[in-house]
Amino acid sequence: MATRSPSPRQRPARAWQRMLSGRRLDLLDPSPLDVEIEDIAHGLARVARWNGQTTGPHVFSVAQHCLLVEEIAARMQPGLEARWRLAVLLHDAPEYVIGDMISPFKAVIGGDYKTVEARLMGAIHIRFGLPAAAPAEIATLTKKADHVAAFLEATQLAGFGHDEATGIFGAPTGVFGGERGVPPVLVPMDSDSAKAAYLARFAALAA
């Protein structure tokens, strides 16, 4: 008697994504061996911050956002070790697979999103010689730098007023001015330039 193929409802859902490198990354049980920086940079350079609701001919990509956050973290904590600056650069790396969901939508989804994100982050960190979870002080620094970056992006690119952005993200007091310099002027890059800049920064920090 011939064996019947399982119906579409009986087949297990595919939980992996094929990358341009040829890797197949399992989203539910990701292996560090399937993580490649080229895939990360390529994906992040094509994921838009703010759901694409920004000014300019190009989206402001997650890759460019990560570069900004790493720069801000270094201003906030001069002398930060290269390995922890690398951790900051990679802080949104899981979004090369799961995309950049705006915070209100993450709140609606709840814990499942966070679980998948944490597993991906752990695999990414281990792949590049970092602990699966960043130390608490690095996580706190990253969050503070991320809020400053969000304030700059909101007011320069996403149409937020100063007071509105301050109420949501907090004003970046003490981060710029004096020896720390002035806030950067954000100019969205095309995806190829954002990818190249991300890879170059990764290479400098990983070295």
PDB file of C-alpha atoms in Angstrom:
ATOM      1  CA  MET A   1       0.000   0.000   0.000  1.00  0.00           C
ATOM      2  CA  ALA A   2       1.441   3.356  -1.028  1.00  0.00           C
ATOM      3  CA  THR A   3       2.325   5.795   1.721  1.00  0.00           C
ATOM      4  CA  ARG A   4       0.328   8.980   1.520  1.00  0.00           C
ATOM      5  CA  SER A   5       2.124  12.284   1.728  1.00  0.00           C
ATOM      6  CA  PRO A   6       1.131  14.366   4.744  1.00  0.00           C
ATOM      7  CA  SER A   7      -1.378  17.075   4.055  1.00  0.00           C
ATOM      8  CA  PRO A   8      -0.171  20.698   4.274  1.00  0.00           C
ATOM      9  CA  ARG A   9      -1.799  20.943   7.703  1.00  0.00           C
ATOM     10  CA  GLN A  10       0.127  17.893   8.937  1.00  0.00           C
ATOM     11  CA  ARG A  11       3.535  19.018   7.734  1.00  0.00           C
ATOM     12  CA  PRO A  12       5.662  20.799  10.331  1.00  0.00           C
ATOM     13  CA  ALA A  13       5.961  24.521   9.656  1.00  0.00           C
ATOM     14  CA  ARG A  14       9.259  25.562   8.120  1.00  0.00           C
ATOM     15  CA  ALA A  15      11.221  27.454  10.773  1.00  0.00           C
ATOM     16  CA  TRP A  16      14.418  28.171   8.875  1.00  0.00           C
ATOM     17  CA  GLN A  17      15.435  30.860   6.431  1.00  0.00           C
ATOM     18  CA  ARG A  18      17.891  30.422   3.601  1.00  0.00           C
ATOM     19  CA  MET A  19      20.526  33.161   3.453  1.00  0.00           C
ATOM     20  CA  LEU A  20      22.414  34.441   0.428  1.00  0.00           C
ATOM     21  CA  SER A  21      25.534  32.811   1.885  1.00  0.00           C
ATOM     22  CA  GLY A  22      23.770  29.466   1.481  1.00  0.00           C
ATOM     23  CA  ARG A  23      23.291  29.008   5.222  1.00  0.00           C
ATOM     24  CA  ARG A  24      19.949  27.831   6.552  1.00  0.00           C
ATOM     25  CA  LEU A  25      19.287  29.529   9.857  1.00  0.00           C
ATOM     26  CA  ASP A  26      16.791  27.823  12.160  1.00  0.00           C
ATOM     27  CA  LEU A  27      14.800  30.609  13.806  1.00  0.00           C
ATOM     28  CA  LEU A  28      13.689  28.486  16.747  1.00  0.00           C
ATOM     29  CA  ASP A  29      17.034  26.802  17.437  1.00  0.00           C
ATOM     30  CA  PRO A  30      19.687  28.955  15.741  1.00  0.00           C
ATOM     31  CA  SER A  31      23.231  27.638  15.525  1.00  0.00           C
ATOM     32  CA  PRO A  32      26.212  30.000  15.679  1.00  0.00           C
ATOM     33  CA  LEU A  33      27.671  27.981  12.784  1.00  0.00           C
ATOM     34  CA  ASP A  34      24.894  29.289  10.529  1.00  0.00           C
ATOM     35  CA  VAL A  35      25.556  32.953  11.325  1.00  0.00           C
ATOM     36  CA  GLU A  36      27.588  34.980   8.803  1.00  0.00           C
ATOM     37  CA  ILE A  37      28.391  38.680   9.110  1.00  0.00           C
ATOM     38  CA  GLU A  38      27.794  39.191   5.375  1.00  0.00           C
ATOM     39  CA  ASP A  39      24.225  37.966   5.798  1.00  0.00           C
ATOM     40  CA  ILE A  40      23.707  40.218   8.808  1.00  0.00           C
ATOM     41  CA  ALA A  41      25.064  43.317   7.063  1.00  0.00           C
ATOM     42  CA  HIS A  42      23.130  42.589   3.889  1.00  0.00           C
ATOM     43  CA  GLY A  43      19.863  42.134   5.749  1.00  0.00           C
ATOM     44  CA  LEU A  44      20.218  45.064   8.146  1.00  0.00           C
ATOM     45  CA  ALA A  45      21.096  47.424   5.285  1.00  0.00           C
ATOM     46  CA  ARG A  46      17.708  46.605   3.748  1.00  0.00           C
ATOM     47  CA  VAL A  47      15.563  46.819   6.870  1.00  0.00           C
ATOM     48  CA  ALA A  48      14.018  50.248   7.416  1.00  0.00           C
ATOM     49  CA  ARG A  49      13.818  51.991  10.750  1.00  0.00           C
ATOM     50  CA  TRP A  50      10.515  53.688  11.612  1.00  0.00           C
ATOM     51  CA  ASN A  51       8.688  51.397   9.166  1.00  0.00           C
ATOM     52  CA  GLY A  52      10.187  53.511   6.403  1.00  0.00           C
ATOM     53  CA  GLN A  53       8.398  56.660   7.597  1.00  0.00           C
ATOM     54  CA  THR A  54      11.465  58.869   7.249  1.00  0.00           C
ATOM     55  CA  THR A  55      12.513  61.675   4.942  1.00  0.00           C
ATOM     56  CA  GLY A  56      14.991  61.391   2.100  1.00  0.00           C
ATOM     57  CA  PRO A  57      15.451  59.283  -1.020  1.00  0.00           C
ATOM     58  CA  HIS A  58      16.654  56.268   0.985  1.00  0.00           C
ATOM     59  CA  VAL A  59      15.352  54.507   4.089  1.00  0.00           C
ATOM     60  CA  PHE A  60      17.291  54.941   7.304  1.00  0.00           C
ATOM     61  CA  SER A  61      18.400  51.355   7.721  1.00  0.00           C
ATOM     62  CA  VAL A  62      18.963  49.310  10.844  1.00  0.00           C
ATOM     63  CA  ALA A  63      22.586  48.930   9.722  1.00  0.00           C
ATOM     64  CA  GLN A  64      23.057  52.701   9.818  1.00  0.00           C
ATOM     65  CA  HIS A  65      21.191  52.893  13.124  1.00  0.00           C
ATOM     66  CA  CYS A  66      23.585  50.333  14.654  1.00  0.00           C
ATOM     67  CA  LEU A  67      26.563  52.369  13.502  1.00  0.00           C
ATOM     68  CA  LEU A  68      25.030  55.436  15.142  1.00  0.00           C
ATOM     69  CA  VAL A  69      24.324  53.642  18.431  1.00  0.00           C
ATOM     70  CA  GLU A  70      27.888  52.304  18.591  1.00  0.00           C
ATOM     71  CA  GLU A  71      29.259  55.813  18.022  1.00  0.00           C
ATOM     72  CA  ILE A  72      27.032  57.260  20.732  1.00  0.00           C
ATOM     73  CA  ALA A  73      27.933  54.513  23.223  1.00  0.00           C
ATOM     74  CA  ALA A  74      31.616  55.294  22.716  1.00  0.00           C
ATOM     75  CA  ARG A  75      30.915  58.976  23.414  1.00  0.00           C
ATOM     76  CA  MET A  76      28.998  58.089  26.547  1.00  0.00           C
ATOM     77  CA  GLN A  77      31.738  55.805  27.826  1.00  0.00           C
ATOM     78  CA  PRO A  78      35.165  56.804  26.479  1.00  0.00           C
ATOM     79  CA  GLY A  79      37.656  53.947  26.508  1.00  0.00           C
ATOM     80  CA  LEU A  80      34.990  51.290  26.004  1.00  0.00           C
ATOM     81  CA  GLU A  81      36.683  48.031  24.982  1.00  0.00           C
ATOM     82  CA  ALA A  82      36.456  47.028  21.335  1.00  0.00           C
ATOM     83  CA  ARG A  83      34.648  43.775  22.172  1.00  0.00           C
ATOM     84  CA  TRP A  84      31.881  45.678  23.939  1.00  0.00           C
ATOM     85  CA  ARG A  85      31.685  48.210  21.141  1.00  0.00           C
ATOM     86  CA  LEU A  86      31.210  45.191  18.878  1.00  0.00           C
ATOM     87  CA  ALA A  87      28.376  44.011  21.125  1.00  0.00           C
ATOM     88  CA  VAL A  88      26.746  47.427  20.735  1.00  0.00           C
ATOM     89  CA  LEU A  89      27.171  47.305  16.965  1.00  0.00           C
ATOM     90  CA  LEU A  90      25.427  43.919  16.951  1.00  0.00           C
ATOM     91  CA  HIS A  91      22.633  44.947  19.320  1.00  0.00           C
ATOM     92  CA  ASP A  92      19.954  44.801  16.599  1.00  0.00           C
ATOM     93  CA  ALA A  93      21.578  42.030  14.554  1.00  0.00           C
ATOM     94  CA  PRO A  94      18.640  39.599  14.976  1.00  0.00           C
ATOM     95  CA  GLU A  95      16.594  41.977  12.855  1.00  0.00           C
ATOM     96  CA  TYR A  96      18.378  40.708   9.752  1.00  0.00           C
ATOM     97  CA  VAL A  97      16.042  37.732  10.165  1.00  0.00           C
ATOM     98  CA  ILE A  98      12.988  38.987  12.049  1.00  0.00           C
ATOM     99  CA  GLY A  99      12.866  42.577  10.795  1.00  0.00           C
ATOM    100  CA  ASP A 100      12.527  45.793  12.770  1.00  0.00           C
ATOM    101  CA  MET A 101       9.176  45.902  14.516  1.00  0.00           C
ATOM    102  CA  ILE A 102       8.215  49.216  16.026  1.00  0.00           C
ATOM    103  CA  SER A 103       7.977  49.193  19.824  1.00  0.00           C
ATOM    104  CA  PRO A 104       4.159  49.439  20.000  1.00  0.00           C
ATOM    105  CA  PHE A 105       3.828  46.272  17.900  1.00  0.00           C
ATOM    106  CA  LYS A 106       6.416  44.419  20.007  1.00  0.00           C
ATOM    107  CA  ALA A 107       4.295  45.214  23.054  1.00  0.00           C
ATOM    108  CA  VAL A 108       1.254  43.659  21.371  1.00  0.00           C
ATOM    109  CA  ILE A 109       3.105  40.461  20.382  1.00  0.00           C
ATOM    110  CA  GLY A 110       4.626  39.974  23.810  1.00  0.00           C
ATOM    111  CA  GLY A 111       6.960  37.224  24.988  1.00  0.00           C
ATOM    112  CA  ASP A 112       7.233  35.020  21.889  1.00  0.00           C
ATOM    113  CA  TYR A 113       9.011  37.741  19.930  1.00  0.00           C
ATOM    114  CA  LYS A 114      11.449  38.316  22.775  1.00  0.00           C
ATOM    115  CA  THR A 115      12.186  34.593  23.052  1.00  0.00           C
ATOM    116  CA  VAL A 116      13.063  34.241  19.374  1.00  0.00           C
ATOM    117  CA  GLU A 117      15.078  37.467  19.466  1.00  0.00           C
ATOM    118  CA  ALA A 118      17.084  36.329  22.508  1.00  0.00           C
ATOM    119  CA  ARG A 119      17.936  32.968  20.932  1.00  0.00           C
ATOM    120  CA  LEU A 120      19.127  34.646  17.755  1.00  0.00           C
ATOM    121  CA  MET A 121      21.187  37.153  19.724  1.00  0.00           C
ATOM    122  CA  GLY A 122      22.819  34.382  21.723  1.00  0.00           C
ATOM    123  CA  ALA A 123      23.840  32.537  18.551  1.00  0.00           C
ATOM    124  CA  ILE A 124      25.165  35.750  16.984  1.00  0.00           C
ATOM    125  CA  HIS A 125      27.193  36.672  20.060  1.00  0.00           C
ATOM    126  CA  ILE A 126      28.729  33.208  20.358  1.00  0.00           C
ATOM    127  CA  ARG A 127      29.594  33.203  16.644  1.00  0.00           C
ATOM    128  CA  PHE A 128      31.693  36.331  17.115  1.00  0.00           C
ATOM    129  CA  GLY A 129      33.347  35.464  20.411  1.00  0.00           C
ATOM    130  CA  LEU A 130      31.035  37.326  22.773  1.00  0.00           C
ATOM    131  CA  PRO A 131      29.084  35.942  25.738  1.00  0.00           C
ATOM    132  CA  ALA A 132      25.574  34.828  24.758  1.00  0.00           C
ATOM    133  CA  ALA A 133      24.138  37.677  26.833  1.00  0.00           C
ATOM    134  CA  ALA A 134      25.955  40.970  27.221  1.00  0.00           C
ATOM    135  CA  PRO A 135      26.895  42.000  30.776  1.00  0.00           C
ATOM    136  CA  ALA A 136      24.267  44.116  32.506  1.00  0.00           C
ATOM    137  CA  GLU A 137      26.326  47.287  32.331  1.00  0.00           C
ATOM    138  CA  ILE A 138      26.811  46.891  28.571  1.00  0.00           C
ATOM    139  CA  ALA A 139      23.119  46.196  28.062  1.00  0.00           C
ATOM    140  CA  THR A 140      22.285  49.348  30.040  1.00  0.00           C
ATOM    141  CA  LEU A 141      24.774  51.449  28.073  1.00  0.00           C
ATOM    142  CA  THR A 142      23.403  50.096  24.799  1.00  0.00           C
ATOM    143  CA  LYS A 143      19.838  50.940  25.808  1.00  0.00           C
ATOM    144  CA  LYS A 144      20.803  54.497  26.753  1.00  0.00           C
ATOM    145  CA  ALA A 145      22.696  54.987  23.479  1.00  0.00           C
ATOM    146  CA  ASP A 146      19.780  53.471  21.581  1.00  0.00           C
ATOM    147  CA  HIS A 147      17.399  56.010  23.110  1.00  0.00           C
ATOM    148  CA  VAL A 148      19.681  58.877  22.126  1.00  0.00           C
ATOM    149  CA  ALA A 149      19.884  57.526  18.581  1.00  0.00           C
ATOM    150  CA  ALA A 150      16.093  57.198  18.477  1.00  0.00           C
ATOM    151  CA  PHE A 151      15.741  60.825  19.606  1.00  0.00           C
ATOM    152  CA  LEU A 152      18.067  62.016  16.835  1.00  0.00           C
ATOM    153  CA  GLU A 153      16.336  59.892  14.213  1.00  0.00           C
ATOM    154  CA  ALA A 154      12.889  60.972  15.405  1.00  0.00           C
ATOM    155  CA  THR A 155      13.644  64.692  15.286  1.00  0.00           C
ATOM    156  CA  GLN A 156      15.824  64.734  12.156  1.00  0.00           C
ATOM    157  CA  LEU A 157      14.124  62.120   9.974  1.00  0.00           C
ATOM    158  CA  ALA A 158      10.792  60.893  11.326  1.00  0.00           C
ATOM    159  CA  GLY A 159       8.885  64.167  11.764  1.00  0.00           C
ATOM    160  CA  PHE A 160       8.804  64.300  15.579  1.00  0.00           C
ATOM    161  CA  GLY A 161       8.946  67.620  17.365  1.00  0.00           C
ATOM    162  CA  HIS A 162      11.589  68.157  20.054  1.00  0.00           C
ATOM    163  CA  ASP A 163       9.133  68.053  22.958  1.00  0.00           C
ATOM    164  CA  GLU A 164       7.333  64.989  21.598  1.00  0.00           C
ATOM    165  CA  ALA A 165      10.587  63.078  21.128  1.00  0.00           C
ATOM    166  CA  THR A 166      11.808  64.144  24.563  1.00  0.00           C
ATOM    167  CA  GLY A 167       8.645  62.782  26.155  1.00  0.00           C
ATOM    168  CA  ILE A 168       9.114  59.393  24.492  1.00  0.00           C
ATOM    169  CA  PHE A 169      12.885  58.877  24.369  1.00  0.00           C
ATOM    170  CA  GLY A 170      14.283  61.472  26.754  1.00  0.00           C
ATOM    171  CA  ALA A 171      16.489  64.375  25.738  1.00  0.00           C
ATOM    172  CA  PRO A 172      20.122  63.462  24.979  1.00  0.00           C
ATOM    173  CA  THR A 173      21.494  65.772  27.661  1.00  0.00           C
ATOM    174  CA  GLY A 174      25.146  65.309  28.524  1.00  0.00           C
ATOM    175  CA  VAL A 175      25.869  63.171  25.460  1.00  0.00           C
ATOM    176  CA  PHE A 176      26.871  65.986  23.140  1.00  0.00           C
ATOM    177  CA  GLY A 177      28.582  69.296  23.699  1.00  0.00           C
ATOM    178  CA  GLY A 178      32.061  70.283  24.848  1.00  0.00           C
ATOM    179  CA  GLU A 179      34.704  67.649  24.165  1.00  0.00           C
ATOM    180  CA  ARG A 180      32.070  65.101  23.162  1.00  0.00           C
ATOM    181  CA  GLY A 181      31.205  67.059  20.033  1.00  0.00           C
ATOM    182  CA  VAL A 182      27.946  68.050  18.419  1.00  0.00           C
ATOM    183  CA  PRO A 183      25.127  65.702  17.414  1.00  0.00           C
ATOM    184  CA  PRO A 184      25.703  64.104  14.007  1.00  0.00           C
ATOM    185  CA  VAL A 185      23.572  65.170  11.080  1.00  0.00           C
ATOM    186  CA  LEU A 186      21.815  62.036   9.867  1.00  0.00           C
ATOM    187  CA  VAL A 187      21.825  61.410   6.119  1.00  0.00           C
ATOM    188  CA  PRO A 188      20.288  58.063   5.113  1.00  0.00           C
ATOM    189  CA  MET A 189      22.612  55.928   3.000  1.00  0.00           C
ATOM    190  CA  ASP A 190      21.691  53.704   0.092  1.00  0.00           C
ATOM    191  CA  SER A 191      21.669  50.026   1.051  1.00  0.00           C
ATOM    192  CA  ASP A 192      25.003  49.153  -0.560  1.00  0.00           C
ATOM    193  CA  SER A 193      26.774  51.999   1.255  1.00  0.00           C
ATOM    194  CA  ALA A 194      25.144  51.087   4.569  1.00  0.00           C
ATOM    195  CA  LYS A 195      26.190  47.458   4.160  1.00  0.00           C
ATOM    196  CA  ALA A 196      29.775  48.431   3.318  1.00  0.00           C
ATOM    197  CA  ALA A 197      29.994  50.801   6.292  1.00  0.00           C
ATOM    198  CA  TYR A 198      28.620  48.163   8.656  1.00  0.00           C
ATOM    199  CA  LEU A 199      31.063  45.515   7.422  1.00  0.00           C
ATOM    200  CA  ALA A 200      33.987  47.937   7.687  1.00  0.00           C
ATOM    201  CA  ARG A 201      33.111  48.837  11.260  1.00  0.00           C
ATOM    202  CA  PHE A 202      32.642  45.183  12.175  1.00  0.00           C
ATOM    203  CA  ALA A 203      36.075  44.342  10.723  1.00  0.00           C
ATOM    204  CA  ALA A 204      37.733  47.157  12.677  1.00  0.00           C
ATOM    205  CA  LEU A 205      36.186  46.104  15.982  1.00  0.00           C
ATOM    206  CA  ALA A 206      36.551  42.348  15.478  1.00  0.00           C
ATOM    207  CA  ALA A 207      40.227  42.756  14.669  1.00  0.00           C
TER     208      ALA A 207
END
